Every structure is written in C-alpha cells, then in structure tokens.
Short mmCIF file of C-alpha atoms and ligand atoms in Angstrom, two decimals:
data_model
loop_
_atom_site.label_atom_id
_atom_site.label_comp_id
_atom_site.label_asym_id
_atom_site.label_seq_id
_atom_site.Cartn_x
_atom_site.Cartn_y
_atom_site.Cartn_z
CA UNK A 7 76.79 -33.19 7.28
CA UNK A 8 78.69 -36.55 7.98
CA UNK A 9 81.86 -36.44 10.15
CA UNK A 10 83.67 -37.98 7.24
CA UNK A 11 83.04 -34.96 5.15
CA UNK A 12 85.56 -32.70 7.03
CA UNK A 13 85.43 -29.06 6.81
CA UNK A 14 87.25 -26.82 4.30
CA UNK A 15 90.58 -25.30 4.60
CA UNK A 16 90.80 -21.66 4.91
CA UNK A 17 90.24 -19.38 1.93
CA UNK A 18 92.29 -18.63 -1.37
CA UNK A 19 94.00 -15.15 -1.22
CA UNK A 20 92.17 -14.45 -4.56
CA UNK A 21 88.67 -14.83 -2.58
CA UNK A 22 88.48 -11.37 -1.72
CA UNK A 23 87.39 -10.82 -5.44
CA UNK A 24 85.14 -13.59 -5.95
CA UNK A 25 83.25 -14.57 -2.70
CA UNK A 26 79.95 -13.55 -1.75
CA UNK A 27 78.55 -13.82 1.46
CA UNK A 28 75.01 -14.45 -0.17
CA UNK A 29 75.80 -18.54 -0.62
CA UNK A 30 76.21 -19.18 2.79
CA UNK A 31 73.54 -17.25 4.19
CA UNK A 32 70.54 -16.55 1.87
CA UNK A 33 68.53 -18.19 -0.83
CA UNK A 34 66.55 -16.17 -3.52
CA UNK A 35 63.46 -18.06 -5.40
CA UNK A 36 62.18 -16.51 -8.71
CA UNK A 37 59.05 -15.34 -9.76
CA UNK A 38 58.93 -18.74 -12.21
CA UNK A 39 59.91 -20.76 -9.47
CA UNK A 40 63.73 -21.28 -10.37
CA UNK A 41 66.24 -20.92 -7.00
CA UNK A 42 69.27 -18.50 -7.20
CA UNK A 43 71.85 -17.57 -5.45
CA UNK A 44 70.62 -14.25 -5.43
CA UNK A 45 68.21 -12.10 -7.11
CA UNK A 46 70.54 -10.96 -10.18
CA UNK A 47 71.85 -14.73 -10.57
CA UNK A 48 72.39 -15.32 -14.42
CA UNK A 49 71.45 -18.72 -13.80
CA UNK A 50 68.20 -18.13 -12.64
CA UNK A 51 66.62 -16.20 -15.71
CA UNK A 52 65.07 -17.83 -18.82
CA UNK A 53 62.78 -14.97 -20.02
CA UNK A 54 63.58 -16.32 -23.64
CA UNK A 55 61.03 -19.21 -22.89
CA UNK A 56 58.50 -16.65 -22.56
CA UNK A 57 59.38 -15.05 -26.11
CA UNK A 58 58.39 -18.69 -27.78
CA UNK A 59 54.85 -18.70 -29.78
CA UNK A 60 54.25 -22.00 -29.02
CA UNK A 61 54.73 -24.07 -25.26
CA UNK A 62 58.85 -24.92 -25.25
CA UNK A 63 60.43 -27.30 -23.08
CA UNK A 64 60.99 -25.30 -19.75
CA UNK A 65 64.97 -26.51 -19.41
CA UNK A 66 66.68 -25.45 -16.44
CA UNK A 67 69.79 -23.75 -17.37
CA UNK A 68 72.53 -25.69 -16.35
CA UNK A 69 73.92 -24.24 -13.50
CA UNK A 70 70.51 -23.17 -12.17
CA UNK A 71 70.23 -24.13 -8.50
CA UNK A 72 66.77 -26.32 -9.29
CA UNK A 73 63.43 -25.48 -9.34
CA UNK A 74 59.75 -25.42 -6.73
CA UNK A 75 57.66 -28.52 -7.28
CA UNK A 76 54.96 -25.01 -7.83
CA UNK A 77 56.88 -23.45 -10.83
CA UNK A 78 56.10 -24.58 -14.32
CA UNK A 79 60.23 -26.08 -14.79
CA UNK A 80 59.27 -29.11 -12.74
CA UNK A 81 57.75 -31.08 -15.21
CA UNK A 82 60.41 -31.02 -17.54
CA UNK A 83 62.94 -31.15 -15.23
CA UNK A 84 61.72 -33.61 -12.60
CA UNK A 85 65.32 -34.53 -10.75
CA UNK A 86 66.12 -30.86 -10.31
CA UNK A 87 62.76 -30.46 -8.23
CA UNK A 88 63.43 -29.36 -5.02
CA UNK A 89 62.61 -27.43 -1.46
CA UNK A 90 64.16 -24.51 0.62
CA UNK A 91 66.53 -26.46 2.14
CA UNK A 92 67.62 -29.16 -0.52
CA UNK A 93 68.34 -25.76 -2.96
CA UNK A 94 70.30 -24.13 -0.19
CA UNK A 95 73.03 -27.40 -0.34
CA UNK A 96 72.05 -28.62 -4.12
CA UNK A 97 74.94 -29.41 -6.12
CA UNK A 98 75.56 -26.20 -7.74
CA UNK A 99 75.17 -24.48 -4.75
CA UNK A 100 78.01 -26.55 -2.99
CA UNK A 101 79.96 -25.97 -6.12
CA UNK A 102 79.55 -22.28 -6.43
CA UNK A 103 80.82 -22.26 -3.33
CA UNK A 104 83.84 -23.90 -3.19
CA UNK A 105 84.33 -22.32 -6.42
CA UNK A 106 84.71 -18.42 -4.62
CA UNK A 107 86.73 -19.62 -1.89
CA UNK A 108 89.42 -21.62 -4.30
CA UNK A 109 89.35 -17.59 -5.53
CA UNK A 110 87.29 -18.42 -9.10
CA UNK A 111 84.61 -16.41 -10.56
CA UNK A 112 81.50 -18.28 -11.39
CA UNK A 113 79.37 -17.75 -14.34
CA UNK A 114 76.49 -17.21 -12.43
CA UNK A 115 77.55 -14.15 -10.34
CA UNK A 116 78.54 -12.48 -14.10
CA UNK A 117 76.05 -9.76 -13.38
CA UNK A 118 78.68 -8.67 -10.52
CA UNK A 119 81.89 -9.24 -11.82
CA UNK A 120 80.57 -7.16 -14.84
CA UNK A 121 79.82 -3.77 -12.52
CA UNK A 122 82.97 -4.29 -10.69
CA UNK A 123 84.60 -4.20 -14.05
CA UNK A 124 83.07 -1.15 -15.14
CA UNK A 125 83.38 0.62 -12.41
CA UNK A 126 79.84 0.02 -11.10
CA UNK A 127 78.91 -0.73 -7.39
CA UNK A 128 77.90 -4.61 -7.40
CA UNK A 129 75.42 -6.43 -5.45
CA UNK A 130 78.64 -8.70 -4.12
CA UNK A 131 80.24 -5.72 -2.98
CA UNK A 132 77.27 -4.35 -0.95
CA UNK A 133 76.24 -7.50 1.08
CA UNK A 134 79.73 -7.97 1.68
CA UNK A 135 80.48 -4.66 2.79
CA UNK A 136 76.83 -5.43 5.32
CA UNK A 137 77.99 -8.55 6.58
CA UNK A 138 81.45 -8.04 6.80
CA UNK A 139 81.56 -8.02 10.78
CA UNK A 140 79.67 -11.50 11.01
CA UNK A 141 81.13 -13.22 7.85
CA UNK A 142 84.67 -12.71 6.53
CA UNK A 143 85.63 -14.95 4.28
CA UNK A 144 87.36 -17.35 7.27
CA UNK A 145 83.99 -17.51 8.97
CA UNK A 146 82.63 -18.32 5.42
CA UNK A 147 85.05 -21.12 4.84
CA UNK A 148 84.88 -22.25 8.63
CA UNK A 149 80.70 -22.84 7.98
CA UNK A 150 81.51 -24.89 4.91
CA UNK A 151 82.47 -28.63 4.99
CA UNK A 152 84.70 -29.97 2.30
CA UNK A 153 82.12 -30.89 -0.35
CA UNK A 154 80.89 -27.55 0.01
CA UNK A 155 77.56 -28.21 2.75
CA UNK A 156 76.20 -25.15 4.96
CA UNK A 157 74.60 -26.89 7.45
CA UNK A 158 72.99 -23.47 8.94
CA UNK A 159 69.35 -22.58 7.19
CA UNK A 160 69.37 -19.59 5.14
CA UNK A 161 68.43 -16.54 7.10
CA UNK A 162 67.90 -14.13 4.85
CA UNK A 163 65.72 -15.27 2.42
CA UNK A 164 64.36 -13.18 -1.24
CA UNK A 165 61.11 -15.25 -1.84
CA UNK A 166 59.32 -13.53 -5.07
CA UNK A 167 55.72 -14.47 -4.20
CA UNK A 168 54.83 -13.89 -8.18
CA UNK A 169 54.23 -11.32 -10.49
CA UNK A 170 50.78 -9.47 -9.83
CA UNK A 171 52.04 -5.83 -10.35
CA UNK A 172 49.67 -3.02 -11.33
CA UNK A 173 52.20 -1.05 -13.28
CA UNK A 174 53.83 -1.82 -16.64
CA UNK A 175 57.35 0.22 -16.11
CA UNK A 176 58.79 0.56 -19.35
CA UNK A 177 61.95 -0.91 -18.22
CA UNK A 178 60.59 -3.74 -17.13
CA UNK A 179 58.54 -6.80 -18.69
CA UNK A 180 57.04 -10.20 -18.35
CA UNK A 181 57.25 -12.34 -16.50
CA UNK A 182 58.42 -9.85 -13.79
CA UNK A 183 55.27 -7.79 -14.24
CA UNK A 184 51.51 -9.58 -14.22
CA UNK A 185 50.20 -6.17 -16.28
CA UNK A 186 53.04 -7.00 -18.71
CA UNK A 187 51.84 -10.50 -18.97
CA UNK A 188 48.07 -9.40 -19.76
CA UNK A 189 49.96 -7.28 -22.70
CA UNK A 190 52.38 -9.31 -23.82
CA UNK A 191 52.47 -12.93 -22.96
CA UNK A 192 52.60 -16.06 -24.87
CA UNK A 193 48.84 -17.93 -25.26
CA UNK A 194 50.04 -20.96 -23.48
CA UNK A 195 51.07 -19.00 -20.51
CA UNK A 196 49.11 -17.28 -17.86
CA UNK A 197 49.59 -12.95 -17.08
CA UNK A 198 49.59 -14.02 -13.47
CA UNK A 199 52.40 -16.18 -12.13
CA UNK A 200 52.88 -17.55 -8.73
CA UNK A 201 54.40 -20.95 -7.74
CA UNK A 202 54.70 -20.72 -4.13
CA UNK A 203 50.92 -19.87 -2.39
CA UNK A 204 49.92 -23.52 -2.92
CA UNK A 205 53.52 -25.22 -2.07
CA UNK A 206 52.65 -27.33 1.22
CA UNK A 207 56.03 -28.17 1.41
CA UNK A 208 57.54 -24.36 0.87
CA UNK A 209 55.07 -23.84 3.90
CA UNK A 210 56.03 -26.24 6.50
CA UNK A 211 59.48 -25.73 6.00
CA UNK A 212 58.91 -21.59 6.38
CA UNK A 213 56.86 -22.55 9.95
CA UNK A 214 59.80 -25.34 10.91
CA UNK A 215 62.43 -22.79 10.23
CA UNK A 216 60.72 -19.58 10.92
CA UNK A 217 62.74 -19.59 14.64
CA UNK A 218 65.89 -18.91 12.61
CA UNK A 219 64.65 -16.78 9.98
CA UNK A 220 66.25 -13.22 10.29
CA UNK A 221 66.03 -11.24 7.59
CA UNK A 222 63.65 -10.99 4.32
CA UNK A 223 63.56 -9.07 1.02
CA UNK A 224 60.25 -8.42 -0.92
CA UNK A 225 60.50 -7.61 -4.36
CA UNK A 226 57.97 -8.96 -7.22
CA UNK A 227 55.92 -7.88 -8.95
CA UNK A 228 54.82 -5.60 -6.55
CA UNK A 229 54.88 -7.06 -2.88
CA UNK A 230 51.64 -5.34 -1.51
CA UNK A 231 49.78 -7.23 -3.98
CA UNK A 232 50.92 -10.77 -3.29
CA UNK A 233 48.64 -12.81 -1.08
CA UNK A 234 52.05 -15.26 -0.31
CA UNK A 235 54.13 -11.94 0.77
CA UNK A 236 50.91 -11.22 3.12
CA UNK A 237 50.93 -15.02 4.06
CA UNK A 238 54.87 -14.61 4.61
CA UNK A 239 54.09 -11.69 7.62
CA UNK A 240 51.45 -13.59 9.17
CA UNK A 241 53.22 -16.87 9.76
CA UNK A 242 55.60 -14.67 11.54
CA UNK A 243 53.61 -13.17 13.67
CA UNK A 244 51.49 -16.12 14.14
CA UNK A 245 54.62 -18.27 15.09
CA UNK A 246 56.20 -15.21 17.56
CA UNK A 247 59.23 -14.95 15.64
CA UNK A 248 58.39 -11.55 14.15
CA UNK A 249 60.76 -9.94 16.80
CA UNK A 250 63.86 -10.87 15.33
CA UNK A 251 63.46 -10.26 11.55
CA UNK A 252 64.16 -7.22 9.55
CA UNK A 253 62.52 -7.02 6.46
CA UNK A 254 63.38 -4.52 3.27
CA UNK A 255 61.32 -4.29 0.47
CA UNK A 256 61.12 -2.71 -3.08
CA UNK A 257 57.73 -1.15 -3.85
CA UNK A 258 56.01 0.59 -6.74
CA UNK A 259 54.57 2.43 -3.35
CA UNK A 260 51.64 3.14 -6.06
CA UNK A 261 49.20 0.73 -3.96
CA UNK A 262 48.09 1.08 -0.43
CA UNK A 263 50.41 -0.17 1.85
CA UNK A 264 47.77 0.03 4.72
CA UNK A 265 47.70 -3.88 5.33
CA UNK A 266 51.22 -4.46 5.90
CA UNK A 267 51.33 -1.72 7.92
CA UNK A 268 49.01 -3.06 10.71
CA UNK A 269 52.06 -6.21 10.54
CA UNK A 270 54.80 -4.10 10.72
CA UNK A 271 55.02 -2.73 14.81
CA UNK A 272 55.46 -6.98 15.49
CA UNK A 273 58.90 -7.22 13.46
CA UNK A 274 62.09 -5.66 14.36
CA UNK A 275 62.34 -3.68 11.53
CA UNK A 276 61.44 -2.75 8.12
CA UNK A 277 62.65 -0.92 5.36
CA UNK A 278 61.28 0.15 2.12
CA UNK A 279 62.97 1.32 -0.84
CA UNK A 280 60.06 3.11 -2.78
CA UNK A 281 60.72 2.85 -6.72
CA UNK A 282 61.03 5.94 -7.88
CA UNK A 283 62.28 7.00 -11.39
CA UNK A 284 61.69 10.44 -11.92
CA UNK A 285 59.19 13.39 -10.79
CA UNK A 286 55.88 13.92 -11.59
CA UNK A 287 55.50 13.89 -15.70
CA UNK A 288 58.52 11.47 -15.95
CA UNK A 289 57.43 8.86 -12.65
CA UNK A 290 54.64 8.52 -14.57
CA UNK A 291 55.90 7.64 -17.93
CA UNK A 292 58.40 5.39 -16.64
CA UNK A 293 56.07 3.53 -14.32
CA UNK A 294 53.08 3.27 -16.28
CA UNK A 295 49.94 2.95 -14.74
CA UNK A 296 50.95 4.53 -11.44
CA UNK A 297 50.25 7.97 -10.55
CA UNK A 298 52.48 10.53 -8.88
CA UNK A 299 50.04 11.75 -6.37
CA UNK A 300 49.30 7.78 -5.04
CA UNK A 301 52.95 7.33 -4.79
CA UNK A 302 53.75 10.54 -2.69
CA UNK A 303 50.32 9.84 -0.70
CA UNK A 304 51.59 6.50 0.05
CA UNK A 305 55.38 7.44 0.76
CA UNK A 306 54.45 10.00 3.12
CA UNK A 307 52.23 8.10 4.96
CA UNK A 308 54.77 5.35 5.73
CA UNK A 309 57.39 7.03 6.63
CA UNK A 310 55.53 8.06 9.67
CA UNK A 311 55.94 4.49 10.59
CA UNK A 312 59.13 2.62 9.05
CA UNK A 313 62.34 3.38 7.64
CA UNK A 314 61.96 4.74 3.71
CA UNK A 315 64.06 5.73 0.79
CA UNK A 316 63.76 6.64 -2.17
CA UNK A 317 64.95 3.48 -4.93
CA UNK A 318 66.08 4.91 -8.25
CA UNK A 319 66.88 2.63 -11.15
CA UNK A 320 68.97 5.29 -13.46
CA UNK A 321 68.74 5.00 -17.49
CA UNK A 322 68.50 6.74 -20.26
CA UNK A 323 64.54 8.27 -19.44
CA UNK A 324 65.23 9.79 -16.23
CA UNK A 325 69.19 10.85 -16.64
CA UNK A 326 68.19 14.78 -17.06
CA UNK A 327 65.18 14.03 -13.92
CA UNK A 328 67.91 12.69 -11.47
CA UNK A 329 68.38 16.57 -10.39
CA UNK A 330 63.97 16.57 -9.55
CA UNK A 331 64.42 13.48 -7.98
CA UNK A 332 67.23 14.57 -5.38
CA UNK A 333 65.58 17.90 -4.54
CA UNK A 334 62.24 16.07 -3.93
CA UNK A 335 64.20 13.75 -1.25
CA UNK A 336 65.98 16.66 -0.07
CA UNK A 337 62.33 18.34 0.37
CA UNK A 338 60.75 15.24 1.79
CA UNK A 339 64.21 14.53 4.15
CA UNK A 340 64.78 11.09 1.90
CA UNK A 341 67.65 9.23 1.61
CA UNK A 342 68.49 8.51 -1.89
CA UNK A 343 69.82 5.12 -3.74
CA UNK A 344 71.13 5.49 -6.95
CA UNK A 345 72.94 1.84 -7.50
CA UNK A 346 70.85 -0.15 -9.29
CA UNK A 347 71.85 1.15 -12.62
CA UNK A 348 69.26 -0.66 -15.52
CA UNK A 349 71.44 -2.54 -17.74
CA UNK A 350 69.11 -4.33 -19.50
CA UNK A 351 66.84 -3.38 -22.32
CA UNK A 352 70.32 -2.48 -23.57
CA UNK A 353 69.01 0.56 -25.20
CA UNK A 354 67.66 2.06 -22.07
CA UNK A 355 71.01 2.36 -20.48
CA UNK A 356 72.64 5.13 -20.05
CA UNK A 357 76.10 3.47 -21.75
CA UNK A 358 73.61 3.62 -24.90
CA UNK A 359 74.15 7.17 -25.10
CA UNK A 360 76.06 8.85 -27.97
CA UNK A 361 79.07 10.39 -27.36
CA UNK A 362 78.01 13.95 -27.34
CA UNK A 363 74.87 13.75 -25.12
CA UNK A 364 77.61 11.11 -22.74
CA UNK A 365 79.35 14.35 -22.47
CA UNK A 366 76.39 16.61 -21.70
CA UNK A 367 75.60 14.09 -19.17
CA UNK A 368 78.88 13.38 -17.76
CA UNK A 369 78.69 17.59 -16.81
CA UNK A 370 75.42 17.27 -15.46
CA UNK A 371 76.88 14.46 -13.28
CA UNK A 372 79.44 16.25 -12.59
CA UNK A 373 77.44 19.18 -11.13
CA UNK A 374 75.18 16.93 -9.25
CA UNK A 375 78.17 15.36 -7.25
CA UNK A 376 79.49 18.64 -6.24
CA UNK A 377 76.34 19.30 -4.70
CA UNK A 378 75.54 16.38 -3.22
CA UNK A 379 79.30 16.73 -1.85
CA UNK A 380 78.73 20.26 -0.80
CA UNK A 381 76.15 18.97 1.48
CA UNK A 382 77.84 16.56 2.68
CA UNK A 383 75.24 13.78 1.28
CA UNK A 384 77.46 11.12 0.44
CA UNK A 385 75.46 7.83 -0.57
CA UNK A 386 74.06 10.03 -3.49
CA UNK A 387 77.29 11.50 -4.87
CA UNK A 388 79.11 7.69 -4.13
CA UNK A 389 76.42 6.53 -6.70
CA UNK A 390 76.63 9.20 -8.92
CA UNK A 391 80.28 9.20 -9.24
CA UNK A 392 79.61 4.94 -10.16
CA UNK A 393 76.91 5.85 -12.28
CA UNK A 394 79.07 8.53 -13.74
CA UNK A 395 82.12 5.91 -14.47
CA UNK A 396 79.78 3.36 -15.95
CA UNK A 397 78.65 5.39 -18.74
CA UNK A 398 81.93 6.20 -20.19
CA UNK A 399 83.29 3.30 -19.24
CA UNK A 400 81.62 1.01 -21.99
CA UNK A 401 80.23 1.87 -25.77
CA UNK A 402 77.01 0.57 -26.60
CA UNK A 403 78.21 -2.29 -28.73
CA UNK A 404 80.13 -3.50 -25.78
CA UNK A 405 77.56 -3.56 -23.18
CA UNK A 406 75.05 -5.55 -25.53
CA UNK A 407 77.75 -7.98 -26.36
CA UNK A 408 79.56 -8.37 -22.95
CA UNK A 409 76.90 -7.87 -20.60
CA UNK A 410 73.42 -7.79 -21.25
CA UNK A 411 72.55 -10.19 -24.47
C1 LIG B 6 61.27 -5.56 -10.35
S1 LIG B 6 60.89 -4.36 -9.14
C2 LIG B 6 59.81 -5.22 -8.04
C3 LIG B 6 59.33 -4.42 -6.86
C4 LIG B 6 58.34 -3.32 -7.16
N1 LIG B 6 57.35 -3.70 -8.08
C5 LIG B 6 59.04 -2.06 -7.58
O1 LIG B 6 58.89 -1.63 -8.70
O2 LIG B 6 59.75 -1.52 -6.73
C6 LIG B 6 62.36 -4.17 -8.16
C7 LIG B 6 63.27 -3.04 -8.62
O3 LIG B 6 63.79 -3.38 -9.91
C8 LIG B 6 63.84 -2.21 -10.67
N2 LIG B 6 63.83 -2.57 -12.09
C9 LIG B 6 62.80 -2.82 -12.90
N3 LIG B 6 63.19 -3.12 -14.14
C10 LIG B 6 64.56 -3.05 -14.13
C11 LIG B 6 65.58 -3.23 -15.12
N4 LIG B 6 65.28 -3.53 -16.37
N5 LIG B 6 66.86 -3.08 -14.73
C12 LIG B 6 67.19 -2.75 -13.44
N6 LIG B 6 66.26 -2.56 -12.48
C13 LIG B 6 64.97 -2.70 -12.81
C14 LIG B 6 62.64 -1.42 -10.25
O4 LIG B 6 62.75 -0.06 -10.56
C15 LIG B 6 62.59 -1.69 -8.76
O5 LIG B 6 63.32 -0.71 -8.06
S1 LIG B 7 56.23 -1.83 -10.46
FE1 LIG B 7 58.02 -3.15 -10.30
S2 LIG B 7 57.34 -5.19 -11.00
FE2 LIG B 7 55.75 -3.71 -11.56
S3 LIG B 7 56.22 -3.22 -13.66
FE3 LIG B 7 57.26 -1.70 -12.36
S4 LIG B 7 59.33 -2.50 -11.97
FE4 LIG B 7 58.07 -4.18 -12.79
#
C-alpha cells in the first residue's frame, strides 16, 4: 500500500449489521475457479452456465471477485484473471469492503442478510461471533487503507480443490458433485472439474505464503478424494508450517480417511464435520451412493484421532429423522450442528412445507428443543429453535422469489 493511500477512518455505527470479518482475513476459491468472499458468496455461483445445451460464454458475474488462470472463466474474461493475492485486494474486494464499514449491505453477502432476516443463524454471524476477540470492527477498519487494501495475506483460506465426489446427494448437483457431472452434465463440459492442481502460480504463492497461513477449510466435492487437498497437507508439512494451522473440513466421511490421517498429528488441529443427513435408511437416500455402515466405520475411527461432529444440512427429507440423528450423536458422544439449513432446491426446504405438516413439524421441533434443553445440550436446541423460526417464518412462494431463484 502507498503512504499516500492513508488508512480508513473508524467504522459506521450501522457496521455491526453489515461487516464480516471474512474480507479481511480469508479468501474462498470455487470449484469452477471463480474467487469469493466466502463460500456462500452470491457472486461466485453461475451454475446456470452449466444448464446451457450448447458451450455459453463463461461471463463473470459482475461483482465476482475474478477468476484462476486454471478455471474455464479465464478465457472469456481475460482482465479479471487473477492469483491468491491480486483476488484478496481486487477491486470488488476493496469495494465490498469499504462498503460494510460505511454500514451498507452488499449484494454479494445476500445469502446472509437473508437468514438474519428470517430468523436463521448466518455464516456472518458465526465467523464474527469466532473472531470477535482478534477482529472487531475497529481492528477491521484499522487493517484497511482508504481505498479499501488489506495488506496482510489471507489466513484462512477455503480452496475447493474440484468436484470428484463419490456420492450424488439429492440435494446437491453439478458442478459441486463429479458423480452429478457423469449424470447430468452438459457435452461440452467435463464430470470432473478442477482448476487449481496444475496452477504453478496458485502453487508458489501457497509455498511463499505458507509461513502465514493459519487456518484452512476443505469442502468439495468430497476432500479425501482431491489430489490438490492431499497436495495442500503436504506442502505444509513439507515447508514446517503445519504447526500453526487448524484445519476443518466437511466430509461425506463415506471414503477412507486413512491418508489424511497419517498428515494430521503434524498440524495443530483438525476438525471434521462429517455430513450426515439422517440414519441408516434415510443417510442413504439422501446421500446416494454412500453407505451407512462406511460412514459410521469411518466416523468412529477418526474420532479416535481428531476433533468430529456430526454436520446436518436440515430439509424437507430428513425433518421427521432429526430425532435418529440426535440420539445416534448422543450414543456415539457427538456434538451436533444443525445450521446449515438447505435453502436451495427450493422445494427441498423445509419453508416448502404446507401449512399443516409446518405445524406437525413445528411440535416435533418443539419437543426436540425441550430435550435437547433438558440436557442441557445447547448448540442443538440453539439450531433447532433457528431452524424452527425459519420455517414459519417464510411461505414457499416467498423463499423462491426472495431468496433462492
Ligand atoms: C457440498 S458438501 C462438500 C463436502 C462433502 N462432500 C460433504 O458432503 O460433506 C459441504 C456441505 O454442504 C452441504 N450441502 C450439500 N448440498 C446442499 C444444499 N443444497 N444446501 C445446503 N447445504 C448443502 C452438505 O450436506 C455438506 O455438509
Ligand atoms: S458428498 Fe458432498 S459434494 Fe458429494 S454429492 Fe454429497 S453434498 Fe455434494
């Protein structure tokens, strides 16, 4: 940053309601290639491309952060190719944040401001509620200069090393899922997606920086299958900086985990949330392909070694399962998270419901949080209660048009 550039004042008192500490500190990159602010960045999606019979022109939306010189976006979009480190202080990244600390919502971050809305927990809300101690919003606006430059790499970074995936979860699709693709993608495209294994540049900068890295998130696809997730470890091992990074993950936990697991003892922690939509019969419908007895194989032998709990996307399959699912963590000794309520296919969620079977399930609910309260297990009945409020707190017509078109 030049001298010239200043820094910024301190923050708008509307801030509180806007900011996210994700900006300033972290940098997600898309299965496709496409750089977000964060992994539920509105900006960052184009699955409509993917719906096209014949090849379209890959436009970036236009307040996408840019795109990998690996993804398939670069050729039509050559001046919005860019690395880890341009993306982090692009243009719409400075903007976005000056933007939350002048107290302004930004398009982007919709998928948040729509849950806080509705009474759902948001993304915003959580890493703000982690980070809180290191980054209030006057450290946030002391680390930015007045054009909106964080000079600090990214520490926590969300790098989706594509899409191989052995399951086809009904609530999911491509090009999140490579066993989606081999179903349902477009002839011009390929099942398998990943932009980053051959990026030189993506490399060097991940061995440069790797000193300051501190925390990672795998997602996918699913993260035991990626060779760049695997490649990801290694250089961090290799390079001694292991030690200081704690890594979380989403999993299918429906593959072995046995390779990362010989990586894990060099890093300073890891944590994995294991996918898991129902019990049994309904696990298996939901997450097609995988099989119950793999998953609680796998679960039970990693949580011998690392932190684990159990990841539950609630919709409209596995409402009446939510009950199985809590007394198999209570069994097991699992902690349960119940926030990442599916609001897309709009059909599947649970504000889809008609009113009569929203009241069955509002009593169900109901029932569930006084025994989660009774036993003092509060993350689960917080979520419920959320989950709970987010139902009635929308028709269906509303969410499709509002939220999830
Ligand atoms: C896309 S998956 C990738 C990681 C891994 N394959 C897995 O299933 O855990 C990450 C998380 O997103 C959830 N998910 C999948 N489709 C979703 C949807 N349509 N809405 C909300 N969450 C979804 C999954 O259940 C999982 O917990
Ligand atoms: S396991 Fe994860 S990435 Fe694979 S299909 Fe299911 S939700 Fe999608």
């Amino acid at each position: 940053m030049s001298e010239s550039a200043g820094r910024h004042g301190p923050p708008h008192r509307a801030a509180a309601e806007t900011a996210c500490v994700l900006p300033w500190i972290h940098l997600c990159a898309s299965i496709d290639g496409v750089y977000g602010r964060c992994c539920v960045d509105d900006s960052m999606y184009h699955n409509a491309l993917y719906d096209e019979s014949e090849e379209p022109v890959f436009a970036l939306n236009d307040d996408a952060i840019g795109c990998s010189p690996g993804s398939r976006y670069a050729k039509d979009n050559p001046d919005r190719v860019m690395g880890l480190e341009e993306a982090f202080n692009s243009p719409n990244m400075k903007r976005t944040r000056l933007a939350m600390l002048n107290g302004e919502r930004v398009a982007a971050c919709q998928y948040c401001y729509f849950r806080e809305d509705h009474a759902a927990q948001s993304y915003r809300q959580n890493v703000n509620r982690r980070f809180a101690q290191e980054f209030d919003l006057e450290a946030l606006a002391a680390r930015t200069a007045a054009d909106g430059t964080v000079e600090e790499f990214p520490f926590f970074l969300d790098i989706r090393f594509g899409n191989t995936c052995n399951l086809r979860c009904v609530m999911c699709t491509y090009p999140v899922s490579s066993s989606w693709g081999a179903k349902q993608r477009p002839k011009w495209s390929s099942a398998v997606i990943d932009p980053y294994r051959a990026d030189e540049e993506l490399w060097t900068t991940l061995r440069e920086n790797a000193h300051l890295i501190r925390r990672l998130y795998f997602a996918g696809g699913e993260p035991f299958l990626q060779p760049g997730h695997f490649a990801m470890l290694e250089l961090l091992v290799e390079t001694g900086n292991a030690g200081n990074v704690d890594i979380a993950y989403n999993s299918n936990l429906t593959v072995s985990p046995e390779r990362a697991m010989k990586l894990f003892p060099h890093f300073k922690s890891v944590g994995i949330g294991a996918s898991c939509d129902g019990v049994g019969e309904v696990f298996e419908f939901i997450r097609a392909g995988g099989k119950w007895a793999d998953f609680v194989a796998n679960l039970r032998l990693l949580r011998s070694e690392v932190d684990v709990w159990l990841q539950v996307s609630p919709q409209r399959h596995n409402l009446w399962d939510l009950r199985n699912v809590l007394e198999f963590a209570r069994a097991e000794g699992l902690e349960v998270d119940l926030a990442n309520v599916v609001q897309w296919p709009a059909d599947f969620s649970v504000t889809s419901l008609p009113a009569d079977e929203k009241a069955r399930a509002t009593e169900e609910l109901t029932d569930l949080i006084a025994w989660c309260t009774e036993l003092g297990w509060d993350k689960p009945a917080v979520h419920l209660g959320a989950l709970r409020s987010f139902m009635n707190s929308l028709d269906p017509i509303s969410l499709v048009d509002e939220g999830a078109s």
